[in-house]
Structures are given as structure tokens and as C-alpha cells.
Amino acid sequence: MSTKDSKQSLLSTPLHGLYIPAGLLVFGTVIVKREWTMYAVGLAAVLMAYKVYRGQSRKVLNSGGAWQEFELREKTEISHNVAIYRFALPGKNDILGLPIGQHVSICATIDNKEIIRSYTPVSSDAVDRGHFDLLIKSYPTGNISKYIANLKIGETIKVKGPKGQMVYRPGLVRAFGMIAGGTGITPMLQIIRAILMNDEDNTKVDLIFANVGIEDILLKDELDDLVRKEDQSGRRRFRVYYVLNNPPEHWTGGVGFVTADMIKEWCPLPAKDMKILICGPPPMVSAMKKACTALGYHPAKPVSKLDDQVFCF
């Protein structure tokens, strides 16, 4: 479904109660008291206009910088230490209002200290209404990740955003080379979804996704499904190459750490109309910066900006 189709779906679906109640009101008035028909038509028009207004999506994030609280609605466990946390928005048609490529800050008071971490939702404003989802891996020594893992349904977190220098739009580049490790897949997936959901976006994406073992590959089913759909459509805008430190028998992907040779083989060559995006553990990010520089890409800056050829989240 294209982005345009998703925006139109609300008004094109009679099951939303937009037409039937209004029609019954007018028809009933004609039967009971014909001279009141014009009043019934006017009332029906007002009700329909209100329904349309209520059905429109509303952006919830306050860009003014104030912290906002959102309630945990649901928790879906992916593995023993990874889960998707669904937080409710105020209205059922509300959207978070996060530009593609940006993230939010999560704040919690732990041991009398205010701790802040950044997360990129895995939900999409284009299709998800009334909630947003965070994919979080809980670490034994983690602060916010462990705090969220211990949240009970109905409890809240404090959120601020949008944050970040990356704002994706169609036509930003001809091609992306993405290098992700572990939960570093989340900002990549946000951009990948936006591209593939838009039939008019021809941006190519090559993703190198590194993990320890095959069981650690987050959202693998969805990534594989996106590749399959692109192949079936003949457009082939998306490829993914998995790299594992501890691969199983008969593994056909990459083995060990991501190397310069892998980047050269799977990512677009240096050019003005492409970007390399990197997100993962700090040691991996540092190694990828050096590898990209050695391959002829522009050196990554300490703080990445939208115009940079190598952008690190």
C-alpha cells in the first residue's frame, strides 16, 4: 500500500460509520416528518464533518521540548532479553509525529539520577494509529533498558522528541548503504519501510546486518519478507546481507566482523548521490568509520549531519 492510499483509507471505508448513520437520520426524518428534512440534512452534514475531523490523524509529539508521558499498553517478547513495547497515544487515530530518520529520548529517574537514552520506534506513522512501538534489548548493566523491561502494563515513560540530524525524504539520495549491528537495525528499518511503502520512491537500499548468532537477528522475518516482496515485484530496491560471529552449519552469509571487503561488495560505491548509514555498538561504529574512509568515502565527522556522506546515528 502506498502512503497516499493509507491516508485515504479512512474516508473510503463505510464501516467507519460515516455514511450509514447520516443516511438513516435523513431517511427516518422523511418518513416521520417530511417538513423537517432540511434540518435533518444539515444535522447529518455536521455529524459527518465532525466524524471526518475526529478521524484525521493528530501528531502527538511536542517539538517544544517538554517531556510527555505515555502508558505501556502491551509487551511482546521476542527473546529472553528483547521485547517490543507498545505505548498508547492519547487518541485512537493519533500518530507520534516523528520525521523519518529521527528518534526520541526516553527519561527515567534511577537511583536518584535522571538517565536519558535515545530510541527509534519500529512503528510507522504511515500505518500505525493510536500507539508507537519500541524494540528494546535489556542488558544486565543497562539503565533505561532494564527500567523499561521492568515496567508493568499501565505504567508510563517520559518521552521527548523529535531528535536527530537525519530527516529522510524521497530523492534524498539515489542509494543507501546501511551497516547495522544488533538493535542498531531500528533507525535503518524506519527508513527502509518508508522507502518501500512509497511506490514512487526509487531509492536503492543495501543493508549489512551484523549479529553474534542467528537467534540474535532482530526482525529477520520482516526483513526477509521485504526482500521477497521487492524481488517478486521486480523492483529489487532492497537487499540484505547477514553477518554472524557464530554462524550455524551450512551458513551462507558473512562470518566474523563486517570487513571493508564486505562493504565494497554490498554497498554502493562512493558518489555524490549516495550515503552510508551506520548504527550499532560503539566499537563497531568506530571500525566501520575507518573501513569506509579506507574505501574512499568521505571521513565521518564526530557529529553527523544530514549532508554527510557517512552518517552515524
PDB file of C-alpha atoms in Angstrom:
ATOM      1  CA  MET A   1       0.000   0.000   0.000  1.00  0.00           C
ATOM      2  CA  SER A   2       1.344   3.439  -0.906  1.00  0.00           C
ATOM      3  CA  THR A   3       1.439   6.330   1.587  1.00  0.00           C
ATOM      4  CA  LYS A   4      -1.287   8.079  -0.385  1.00  0.00           C
ATOM      5  CA  ASP A   5      -3.555   5.033  -0.155  1.00  0.00           C
ATOM      6  CA  SER A   6      -3.114   4.769   3.615  1.00  0.00           C
ATOM      7  CA  LYS A   7      -4.128   8.403   4.088  1.00  0.00           C
ATOM      8  CA  GLN A   8      -7.268   7.953   2.001  1.00  0.00           C
ATOM      9  CA  SER A   9      -8.411   4.681   3.571  1.00  0.00           C
ATOM     10  CA  LEU A  10     -10.244   6.319   6.477  1.00  0.00           C
ATOM     11  CA  LEU A  11     -12.660   8.250   4.275  1.00  0.00           C
ATOM     12  CA  SER A  12     -13.167   5.488   1.719  1.00  0.00           C
ATOM     13  CA  THR A  13     -14.335   2.851   4.218  1.00  0.00           C
ATOM     14  CA  PRO A  14     -18.098   2.984   5.004  1.00  0.00           C
ATOM     15  CA  LEU A  15     -17.580   0.763   8.046  1.00  0.00           C
ATOM     16  CA  HIS A  16     -16.222   3.797   9.875  1.00  0.00           C
ATOM     17  CA  GLY A  17     -19.843   4.885  10.288  1.00  0.00           C
ATOM     18  CA  LEU A  18     -19.567   7.908   8.083  1.00  0.00           C
ATOM     19  CA  TYR A  19     -22.446   7.322   5.669  1.00  0.00           C
ATOM     20  CA  ILE A  20     -24.945   4.865   7.130  1.00  0.00           C
ATOM     21  CA  PRO A  21     -25.956   6.816  10.292  1.00  0.00           C
ATOM     22  CA  ALA A  22     -26.340  10.058   8.308  1.00  0.00           C
ATOM     23  CA  GLY A  23     -28.439   8.317   5.680  1.00  0.00           C
ATOM     24  CA  LEU A  24     -30.688   6.707   8.307  1.00  0.00           C
ATOM     25  CA  LEU A  25     -31.195  10.074  10.001  1.00  0.00           C
ATOM     26  CA  VAL A  26     -32.358  11.746   6.802  1.00  0.00           C
ATOM     27  CA  PHE A  27     -34.457   8.768   5.647  1.00  0.00           C
ATOM     28  CA  GLY A  28     -36.155   8.439   9.038  1.00  0.00           C
ATOM     29  CA  THR A  29     -36.995  12.131   9.113  1.00  0.00           C
ATOM     30  CA  VAL A  30     -38.577  11.947   5.666  1.00  0.00           C
ATOM     31  CA  ILE A  31     -40.846   9.132   6.868  1.00  0.00           C
ATOM     32  CA  VAL A  32     -41.792  10.676  10.228  1.00  0.00           C
ATOM     33  CA  LYS A  33     -41.937  14.415   9.450  1.00  0.00           C
ATOM     34  CA  ARG A  34     -41.095  15.447   5.896  1.00  0.00           C
ATOM     35  CA  GLU A  35     -41.033  19.191   6.627  1.00  0.00           C
ATOM     36  CA  TRP A  36     -38.014  18.670   8.914  1.00  0.00           C
ATOM     37  CA  THR A  37     -35.970  17.071   6.148  1.00  0.00           C
ATOM     38  CA  MET A  38     -33.758  20.133   5.561  1.00  0.00           C
ATOM     39  CA  TYR A  39     -32.902  20.273   9.274  1.00  0.00           C
ATOM     40  CA  ALA A  40     -32.034  16.577   9.224  1.00  0.00           C
ATOM     41  CA  VAL A  41     -29.782  17.072   6.195  1.00  0.00           C
ATOM     42  CA  GLY A  42     -27.999  19.931   7.963  1.00  0.00           C
ATOM     43  CA  LEU A  43     -27.533  17.883  11.141  1.00  0.00           C
ATOM     44  CA  ALA A  44     -26.258  14.921   9.127  1.00  0.00           C
ATOM     45  CA  ALA A  45     -23.726  17.194   7.392  1.00  0.00           C
ATOM     46  CA  VAL A  46     -22.490  18.489  10.744  1.00  0.00           C
ATOM     47  CA  LEU A  47     -22.157  14.958  12.107  1.00  0.00           C
ATOM     48  CA  MET A  48     -20.278  13.814   9.022  1.00  0.00           C
ATOM     49  CA  ALA A  49     -17.920  16.796   9.230  1.00  0.00           C
ATOM     50  CA  TYR A  50     -17.263  16.016  12.903  1.00  0.00           C
ATOM     51  CA  LYS A  51     -16.608  12.378  12.054  1.00  0.00           C
ATOM     52  CA  VAL A  52     -14.088  13.397   9.387  1.00  0.00           C
ATOM     53  CA  TYR A  53     -12.389  15.767  11.823  1.00  0.00           C
ATOM     54  CA  ARG A  54     -12.169  13.115  14.533  1.00  0.00           C
ATOM     55  CA  GLY A  55     -10.854  10.585  12.019  1.00  0.00           C
ATOM     56  CA  GLN A  56      -7.881  12.704  10.989  1.00  0.00           C
ATOM     57  CA  SER A  57      -4.528  11.788  12.481  1.00  0.00           C
ATOM     58  CA  ARG A  58      -3.043  14.179  15.030  1.00  0.00           C
ATOM     59  CA  LYS A  59       0.683  14.471  15.719  1.00  0.00           C
ATOM     60  CA  VAL A  60       1.313  13.977  19.425  1.00  0.00           C
ATOM     61  CA  LEU A  61       4.998  14.780  19.916  1.00  0.00           C
ATOM     62  CA  ASN A  62       5.568  18.240  21.319  1.00  0.00           C
ATOM     63  CA  SER A  63       8.530  19.690  19.443  1.00  0.00           C
ATOM     64  CA  GLY A  64       8.775  22.452  22.052  1.00  0.00           C
ATOM     65  CA  GLY A  65      10.990  20.257  24.199  1.00  0.00           C
ATOM     66  CA  ALA A  66       8.665  19.285  27.044  1.00  0.00           C
ATOM     67  CA  TRP A  67       8.651  15.724  28.390  1.00  0.00           C
ATOM     68  CA  GLN A  68       5.450  13.783  27.674  1.00  0.00           C
ATOM     69  CA  GLU A  69       4.239  10.633  29.416  1.00  0.00           C
ATOM     70  CA  PHE A  70       2.913   7.582  27.562  1.00  0.00           C
ATOM     71  CA  GLU A  71       1.366   4.467  29.059  1.00  0.00           C
ATOM     72  CA  LEU A  72       2.630   0.958  28.366  1.00  0.00           C
ATOM     73  CA  ARG A  73      -0.223  -0.903  26.687  1.00  0.00           C
ATOM     74  CA  GLU A  74       1.391  -4.157  25.579  1.00  0.00           C
ATOM     75  CA  LYS A  75       4.671  -6.093  25.705  1.00  0.00           C
ATOM     76  CA  THR A  76       5.642  -8.691  23.099  1.00  0.00           C
ATOM     77  CA  GLU A  77       8.689 -10.790  23.977  1.00  0.00           C
ATOM     78  CA  ILE A  78      10.999 -11.551  21.048  1.00  0.00           C
ATOM     79  CA  SER A  79      13.643 -13.422  23.053  1.00  0.00           C
ATOM     80  CA  HIS A  80      14.812 -13.747  26.647  1.00  0.00           C
ATOM     81  CA  ASN A  81      16.152 -10.184  26.643  1.00  0.00           C
ATOM     82  CA  VAL A  82      14.433  -8.468  23.695  1.00  0.00           C
ATOM     83  CA  ALA A  83      10.853  -7.239  23.523  1.00  0.00           C
ATOM     84  CA  ILE A  84       8.640  -4.838  21.605  1.00  0.00           C
ATOM     85  CA  TYR A  85       6.941  -2.372  23.957  1.00  0.00           C
ATOM     86  CA  ARG A  86       3.735  -0.742  22.734  1.00  0.00           C
ATOM     87  CA  PHE A  87       2.863   2.629  24.256  1.00  0.00           C
ATOM     88  CA  ALA A  88      -0.579   4.205  23.910  1.00  0.00           C
ATOM     89  CA  LEU A  89      -1.134   7.626  22.371  1.00  0.00           C
ATOM     90  CA  PRO A  90      -3.987   9.833  23.691  1.00  0.00           C
ATOM     91  CA  GLY A  91      -6.378   9.172  20.790  1.00  0.00           C
ATOM     92  CA  LYS A  92      -7.016   6.074  18.697  1.00  0.00           C
ATOM     93  CA  ASN A  93      -6.206   7.948  15.450  1.00  0.00           C
ATOM     94  CA  ASP A  94      -3.208   9.818  16.831  1.00  0.00           C
ATOM     95  CA  ILE A  95       0.289   9.363  15.390  1.00  0.00           C
ATOM     96  CA  LEU A  96       3.590  10.008  17.120  1.00  0.00           C
ATOM     97  CA  GLY A  97       4.627  12.589  14.509  1.00  0.00           C
ATOM     98  CA  LEU A  98       8.240  11.520  14.188  1.00  0.00           C
ATOM     99  CA  PRO A  99      10.031  12.509  10.945  1.00  0.00           C
ATOM    100  CA  ILE A 100      11.598   9.549   9.124  1.00  0.00           C
ATOM    101  CA  GLY A 101      15.168   9.075  10.335  1.00  0.00           C
ATOM    102  CA  GLN A 102      14.727  10.744  13.716  1.00  0.00           C
ATOM    103  CA  HIS A 103      14.424   9.312  17.217  1.00  0.00           C
ATOM    104  CA  VAL A 104      13.022  10.078  20.664  1.00  0.00           C
ATOM    105  CA  SER A 105      14.663  10.461  24.068  1.00  0.00           C
ATOM    106  CA  ILE A 106      13.447   8.325  26.973  1.00  0.00           C
ATOM    107  CA  CYS A 107      13.957   9.588  30.526  1.00  0.00           C
ATOM    108  CA  ALA A 108      13.773   7.786  33.875  1.00  0.00           C
ATOM    109  CA  THR A 109      14.950   8.534  37.413  1.00  0.00           C
ATOM    110  CA  ILE A 110      17.138   5.650  38.580  1.00  0.00           C
ATOM    111  CA  ASP A 111      18.914   5.707  41.958  1.00  0.00           C
ATOM    112  CA  ASN A 112      18.028   9.391  42.281  1.00  0.00           C
ATOM    113  CA  LYS A 113      19.695  10.170  38.952  1.00  0.00           C
ATOM    114  CA  GLU A 114      17.964  11.260  35.747  1.00  0.00           C
ATOM    115  CA  ILE A 115      19.039   8.899  32.945  1.00  0.00           C
ATOM    116  CA  ILE A 116      18.305   9.635  29.279  1.00  0.00           C
ATOM    117  CA  ARG A 117      18.701   7.307  26.301  1.00  0.00           C
ATOM    118  CA  SER A 118      17.694   7.527  22.632  1.00  0.00           C
ATOM    119  CA  TYR A 119      15.458   5.042  20.808  1.00  0.00           C
ATOM    120  CA  THR A 120      13.981   4.826  17.320  1.00  0.00           C
ATOM    121  CA  PRO A 121      10.418   3.441  17.154  1.00  0.00           C
ATOM    122  CA  VAL A 122       9.843   0.408  14.950  1.00  0.00           C
ATOM    123  CA  SER A 123       6.257   1.516  14.326  1.00  0.00           C
ATOM    124  CA  SER A 124       5.339   3.794  11.434  1.00  0.00           C
ATOM    125  CA  ASP A 125       3.210   6.942  11.379  1.00  0.00           C
ATOM    126  CA  ALA A 126       2.075   5.927   7.892  1.00  0.00           C
ATOM    127  CA  VAL A 127       0.187   2.834   9.094  1.00  0.00           C
ATOM    128  CA  ASP A 128       0.130   2.754  12.912  1.00  0.00           C
ATOM    129  CA  ARG A 129      -2.512   4.757  14.760  1.00  0.00           C
ATOM    130  CA  GLY A 130      -3.052   5.218  18.480  1.00  0.00           C
ATOM    131  CA  HIS A 131       0.294   3.796  19.578  1.00  0.00           C
ATOM    132  CA  PHE A 132       4.037   3.604  18.970  1.00  0.00           C
ATOM    133  CA  ASP A 133       6.376   0.627  19.402  1.00  0.00           C
ATOM    134  CA  LEU A 134       9.913   0.455  20.775  1.00  0.00           C
ATOM    135  CA  LEU A 135      12.146  -2.575  20.241  1.00  0.00           C
ATOM    136  CA  ILE A 136      14.488  -2.752  23.228  1.00  0.00           C
ATOM    137  CA  LYS A 137      17.187  -5.182  24.259  1.00  0.00           C
ATOM    138  CA  SER A 138      17.608  -5.340  28.033  1.00  0.00           C
ATOM    139  CA  TYR A 139      21.217  -5.526  29.231  1.00  0.00           C
ATOM    140  CA  PRO A 140      22.218  -6.663  32.770  1.00  0.00           C
ATOM    141  CA  THR A 141      24.148  -3.425  33.254  1.00  0.00           C
ATOM    142  CA  GLY A 142      21.654  -1.315  31.303  1.00  0.00           C
ATOM    143  CA  ASN A 143      19.842   1.604  32.878  1.00  0.00           C
ATOM    144  CA  ILE A 144      16.871   2.614  30.748  1.00  0.00           C
ATOM    145  CA  SER A 145      16.612  -0.774  29.005  1.00  0.00           C
ATOM    146  CA  LYS A 146      16.324  -2.599  32.332  1.00  0.00           C
ATOM    147  CA  TYR A 147      13.936   0.054  33.655  1.00  0.00           C
ATOM    148  CA  ILE A 148      11.587  -0.396  30.698  1.00  0.00           C
ATOM    149  CA  ALA A 149      11.866  -4.198  30.901  1.00  0.00           C
ATOM    150  CA  ASN A 150      10.514  -3.999  34.460  1.00  0.00           C
ATOM    151  CA  LEU A 151       7.575  -1.737  33.552  1.00  0.00           C
ATOM    152  CA  LYS A 152       4.110  -3.117  34.252  1.00  0.00           C
ATOM    153  CA  ILE A 153       1.177  -2.643  31.893  1.00  0.00           C
ATOM    154  CA  GLY A 154      -0.391   0.727  32.676  1.00  0.00           C
ATOM    155  CA  GLU A 155       2.824   2.348  33.905  1.00  0.00           C
ATOM    156  CA  THR A 156       4.316   5.247  31.958  1.00  0.00           C
ATOM    157  CA  ILE A 157       7.584   6.502  30.479  1.00  0.00           C
ATOM    158  CA  LYS A 158       8.696  10.068  29.763  1.00  0.00           C
ATOM    159  CA  VAL A 159       9.399  10.851  26.104  1.00  0.00           C
ATOM    160  CA  LYS A 160      10.806  13.879  24.296  1.00  0.00           C
ATOM    161  CA  GLY A 161      11.330  14.456  20.601  1.00  0.00           C
ATOM    162  CA  PRO A 162      11.819  14.567  17.691  1.00  0.00           C
ATOM    163  CA  LYS A 163      15.603  14.316  17.956  1.00  0.00           C
ATOM    164  CA  GLY A 164      18.425  13.780  15.474  1.00  0.00           C
ATOM    165  CA  GLN A 165      20.005  15.214  12.323  1.00  0.00           C
ATOM    166  CA  MET A 166      18.696  12.667   9.797  1.00  0.00           C
ATOM    167  CA  VAL A 167      15.413  13.542   8.103  1.00  0.00           C
ATOM    168  CA  TYR A 168      14.668  11.252   5.171  1.00  0.00           C
ATOM    169  CA  ARG A 169      12.668  12.352   2.159  1.00  0.00           C
ATOM    170  CA  PRO A 170      12.235  10.675  -1.243  1.00  0.00           C
ATOM    171  CA  GLY A 171      15.001  11.719  -3.595  1.00  0.00           C
ATOM    172  CA  LEU A 172      17.462  12.498  -0.807  1.00  0.00           C
ATOM    173  CA  VAL A 173      19.902  10.047  -2.413  1.00  0.00           C
ATOM    174  CA  ARG A 174      19.998   7.521  -5.228  1.00  0.00           C
ATOM    175  CA  ALA A 175      21.158   4.753  -2.899  1.00  0.00           C
ATOM    176  CA  PHE A 176      21.841   3.919   0.732  1.00  0.00           C
ATOM    177  CA  GLY A 177      24.444   1.541   2.078  1.00  0.00           C
ATOM    178  CA  MET A 178      23.402   0.607   5.613  1.00  0.00           C
ATOM    179  CA  ILE A 179      25.601  -1.110   8.216  1.00  0.00           C
ATOM    180  CA  ALA A 180      23.806  -2.135  11.395  1.00  0.00           C
ATOM    181  CA  GLY A 181      24.655  -4.187  14.440  1.00  0.00           C
ATOM    182  CA  GLY A 182      22.103  -5.574  16.919  1.00  0.00           C
ATOM    183  CA  THR A 183      19.441  -3.037  17.894  1.00  0.00           C
ATOM    184  CA  GLY A 184      21.109  -0.597  15.506  1.00  0.00           C
ATOM    185  CA  ILE A 185      18.642  -2.003  12.980  1.00  0.00           C
ATOM    186  CA  THR A 186      15.826   0.228  14.289  1.00  0.00           C
ATOM    187  CA  PRO A 187      16.692   3.530  12.540  1.00  0.00           C
ATOM    188  CA  MET A 188      17.535   1.581   9.382  1.00  0.00           C
ATOM    189  CA  LEU A 189      14.190  -0.195   9.398  1.00  0.00           C
ATOM    190  CA  GLN A 190      12.363   3.108   9.795  1.00  0.00           C
ATOM    191  CA  ILE A 191      13.934   4.437   6.595  1.00  0.00           C
ATOM    192  CA  ILE A 192      13.649   1.118   4.732  1.00  0.00           C
ATOM    193  CA  ARG A 193       9.915   0.911   5.446  1.00  0.00           C
ATOM    194  CA  ALA A 194       9.335   4.493   4.329  1.00  0.00           C
ATOM    195  CA  ILE A 195      11.081   3.829   1.031  1.00  0.00           C
ATOM    196  CA  LEU A 196       9.411   0.516   0.250  1.00  0.00           C
ATOM    197  CA  MET A 197       5.919   1.720   1.225  1.00  0.00           C
ATOM    198  CA  ASN A 198       6.168   4.534  -1.301  1.00  0.00           C
ATOM    199  CA  ASP A 199       5.676   3.199  -4.824  1.00  0.00           C
ATOM    200  CA  GLU A 200       7.098   6.426  -6.249  1.00  0.00           C
ATOM    201  CA  ASP A 201      10.365   6.175  -4.307  1.00  0.00           C
ATOM    202  CA  ASN A 202      13.117   4.521  -6.363  1.00  0.00           C
ATOM    203  CA  THR A 203      15.872   4.719  -3.737  1.00  0.00           C
ATOM    204  CA  LYS A 204      18.012   1.571  -3.534  1.00  0.00           C
ATOM    205  CA  VAL A 205      18.974   0.146  -0.139  1.00  0.00           C
ATOM    206  CA  ASP A 206      21.746  -2.359   0.618  1.00  0.00           C
ATOM    207  CA  LEU A 207      21.824  -3.472   4.261  1.00  0.00           C
ATOM    208  CA  ILE A 208      24.667  -5.284   6.036  1.00  0.00           C
ATOM    209  CA  PHE A 209      23.284  -6.572   9.348  1.00  0.00           C
ATOM    210  CA  ALA A 210      25.783  -7.969  11.875  1.00  0.00           C
ATOM    211  CA  ASN A 211      24.953 -10.103  14.922  1.00  0.00           C
ATOM    212  CA  VAL A 212      26.528 -12.729  17.182  1.00  0.00           C
ATOM    213  CA  GLY A 213      24.282 -15.708  16.348  1.00  0.00           C
ATOM    214  CA  ILE A 214      21.330 -16.370  14.090  1.00  0.00           C
ATOM    215  CA  GLU A 215      18.979 -16.185  17.087  1.00  0.00           C
ATOM    216  CA  ASP A 216      20.161 -12.598  17.664  1.00  0.00           C
ATOM    217  CA  ILE A 217      18.988 -11.299  14.272  1.00  0.00           C
ATOM    218  CA  LEU A 218      16.179  -8.947  15.234  1.00  0.00           C
ATOM    219  CA  LEU A 219      13.148  -8.654  12.936  1.00  0.00           C
ATOM    220  CA  LYS A 220      14.680 -11.117  10.479  1.00  0.00           C
ATOM    221  CA  ASP A 221      11.305 -12.404   9.278  1.00  0.00           C
ATOM    222  CA  GLU A 222      10.182  -8.895   8.391  1.00  0.00           C
ATOM    223  CA  LEU A 223      13.442  -8.046   6.649  1.00  0.00           C
ATOM    224  CA  ASP A 224      13.314 -11.262   4.617  1.00  0.00           C
ATOM    225  CA  ASP A 225       9.680 -10.577   3.733  1.00  0.00           C
ATOM    226  CA  LEU A 226      10.544  -7.095   2.490  1.00  0.00           C
ATOM    227  CA  VAL A 227      13.301  -8.534   0.283  1.00  0.00           C
ATOM    228  CA  ARG A 228      10.935 -11.214  -1.046  1.00  0.00           C
ATOM    229  CA  LYS A 229       8.225  -8.687  -1.934  1.00  0.00           C
ATOM    230  CA  GLU A 230      10.708  -6.443  -3.718  1.00  0.00           C
ATOM    231  CA  ASP A 231      12.052  -9.404  -5.697  1.00  0.00           C
ATOM    232  CA  GLN A 232       8.538 -10.525  -6.640  1.00  0.00           C
ATOM    233  CA  SER A 233       7.637  -7.026  -7.819  1.00  0.00           C
ATOM    234  CA  GLY A 234      10.751  -6.920  -9.984  1.00  0.00           C
ATOM    235  CA  ARG A 235      11.871  -3.592  -8.484  1.00  0.00           C
ATOM    236  CA  ARG A 236      14.548  -5.045  -6.177  1.00  0.00           C
ATOM    237  CA  ARG A 237      15.070  -1.840  -4.226  1.00  0.00           C
ATOM    238  CA  PHE A 238      16.238  -3.713  -1.106  1.00  0.00           C
ATOM    239  CA  ARG A 239      18.936  -6.287  -0.352  1.00  0.00           C
ATOM    240  CA  VAL A 240      20.181  -7.605   2.986  1.00  0.00           C
ATOM    241  CA  TYR A 241      23.423  -9.410   3.860  1.00  0.00           C
ATOM    242  CA  TYR A 242      23.632 -11.045   7.281  1.00  0.00           C
ATOM    243  CA  VAL A 243      26.961 -11.359   9.087  1.00  0.00           C
ATOM    244  CA  LEU A 244      27.376 -13.624  12.142  1.00  0.00           C
ATOM    245  CA  ASN A 245      30.198 -14.127  14.606  1.00  0.00           C
ATOM    246  CA  ASN A 246      28.937 -17.606  15.476  1.00  0.00           C
ATOM    247  CA  PRO A 247      27.193 -18.938  12.379  1.00  0.00           C
ATOM    248  CA  PRO A 248      25.317 -22.271  12.287  1.00  0.00           C
ATOM    249  CA  GLU A 249      26.258 -25.110   9.966  1.00  0.00           C
ATOM    250  CA  HIS A 250      25.693 -24.500   6.251  1.00  0.00           C
ATOM    251  CA  TRP A 251      25.524 -20.730   6.814  1.00  0.00           C
ATOM    252  CA  THR A 252      25.751 -18.855   3.505  1.00  0.00           C
ATOM    253  CA  GLY A 253      26.076 -15.307   4.847  1.00  0.00           C
ATOM    254  CA  GLY A 254      29.072 -13.428   6.180  1.00  0.00           C
ATOM    255  CA  VAL A 255      31.220 -14.744   9.022  1.00  0.00           C
ATOM    256  CA  GLY A 256      33.068 -12.761  11.693  1.00  0.00           C
ATOM    257  CA  PHE A 257      33.129  -8.978  11.788  1.00  0.00           C
ATOM    258  CA  VAL A 258      32.000  -6.703   8.970  1.00  0.00           C
ATOM    259  CA  THR A 259      35.028  -6.022   6.764  1.00  0.00           C
ATOM    260  CA  ALA A 260      35.972  -3.443   4.163  1.00  0.00           C
ATOM    261  CA  ASP A 261      35.630  -6.145   1.503  1.00  0.00           C
ATOM    262  CA  MET A 262      32.020  -6.788   2.564  1.00  0.00           C
ATOM    263  CA  ILE A 263      31.230  -3.079   2.372  1.00  0.00           C
ATOM    264  CA  LYS A 264      32.845  -2.862  -1.063  1.00  0.00           C
ATOM    265  CA  GLU A 265      30.838  -5.839  -2.332  1.00  0.00           C
ATOM    266  CA  TRP A 266      27.436  -4.987  -0.844  1.00  0.00           C
ATOM    267  CA  CYS A 267      27.242  -1.207  -0.553  1.00  0.00           C
ATOM    268  CA  PRO A 268      27.088   1.452  -3.290  1.00  0.00           C
ATOM    269  CA  LEU A 269      30.423   2.871  -4.388  1.00  0.00           C
ATOM    270  CA  PRO A 270      31.370   6.384  -3.231  1.00  0.00           C
ATOM    271  CA  ALA A 271      29.390   9.002  -5.153  1.00  0.00           C
ATOM    272  CA  LYS A 272      27.660  12.335  -4.618  1.00  0.00           C
ATOM    273  CA  ASP A 273      24.186  10.792  -4.714  1.00  0.00           C
ATOM    274  CA  MET A 274      24.621   8.082  -2.074  1.00  0.00           C
ATOM    275  CA  LYS A 275      25.074   7.753   1.686  1.00  0.00           C
ATOM    276  CA  ILE A 276      26.424   5.187   4.117  1.00  0.00           C
ATOM    277  CA  LEU A 277      24.363   4.903   7.320  1.00  0.00           C
ATOM    278  CA  ILE A 278      25.924   3.264  10.398  1.00  0.00           C
ATOM    279  CA  CYS A 279      24.327   2.265  13.702  1.00  0.00           C
ATOM    280  CA  GLY A 280      25.470  -0.265  16.284  1.00  0.00           C
ATOM    281  CA  PRO A 281      27.741  -0.759  19.312  1.00  0.00           C
ATOM    282  CA  PRO A 282      30.442   1.962  19.620  1.00  0.00           C
ATOM    283  CA  PRO A 283      33.388  -0.368  18.759  1.00  0.00           C
ATOM    284  CA  MET A 284      31.604  -1.481  15.591  1.00  0.00           C
ATOM    285  CA  VAL A 285      30.739   2.099  14.595  1.00  0.00           C
ATOM    286  CA  SER A 286      34.373   3.143  15.052  1.00  0.00           C
ATOM    287  CA  ALA A 287      35.635   0.232  12.940  1.00  0.00           C
ATOM    288  CA  MET A 288      33.093   0.946  10.180  1.00  0.00           C
ATOM    289  CA  LYS A 289      34.094   4.604  10.029  1.00  0.00           C
ATOM    290  CA  LYS A 290      37.724   3.614   9.445  1.00  0.00           C
ATOM    291  CA  ALA A 291      36.775   0.978   6.858  1.00  0.00           C
ATOM    292  CA  CYS A 292      34.626   3.456   4.921  1.00  0.00           C
ATOM    293  CA  THR A 293      37.401   6.054   4.896  1.00  0.00           C
ATOM    294  CA  ALA A 294      39.838   3.443   3.588  1.00  0.00           C
ATOM    295  CA  LEU A 295      37.392   2.632   0.770  1.00  0.00           C
ATOM    296  CA  GLY A 296      37.258   6.244  -0.394  1.00  0.00           C
ATOM    297  CA  TYR A 297      34.104   7.512   1.274  1.00  0.00           C
ATOM    298  CA  HIS A 298      34.254  10.922   2.919  1.00  0.00           C
ATOM    299  CA  PRO A 299      35.548  10.604   6.502  1.00  0.00           C
ATOM    300  CA  ALA A 300      32.755  10.506   9.077  1.00  0.00           C
ATOM    301  CA  LYS A 301      32.542  13.575  11.303  1.00  0.00           C
ATOM    302  CA  PRO A 302      32.352  13.427  15.128  1.00  0.00           C
ATOM    303  CA  VAL A 303      28.707  14.540  14.956  1.00  0.00           C
ATOM    304  CA  SER A 304      26.920  13.515  11.780  1.00  0.00           C
ATOM    305  CA  LYS A 305      24.868  15.999   9.769  1.00  0.00           C
ATOM    306  CA  LEU A 306      22.305  15.343   7.037  1.00  0.00           C
ATOM    307  CA  ASP A 307      24.699  16.388   4.255  1.00  0.00           C
ATOM    308  CA  ASP A 308      27.438  13.946   5.342  1.00  0.00           C
ATOM    309  CA  GLN A 309      28.211  11.046   3.020  1.00  0.00           C
ATOM    310  CA  VAL A 310      28.856   8.741   6.007  1.00  0.00           C
ATOM    311  CA  PHE A 311      26.174   9.273   8.641  1.00  0.00           C
ATOM    312  CA  CYS A 312      26.329   7.647  12.084  1.00  0.00           C
ATOM    313  CA  PHE A 313      23.223   7.512  14.247  1.00  0.00           C
TER     314      PHE A 313
END
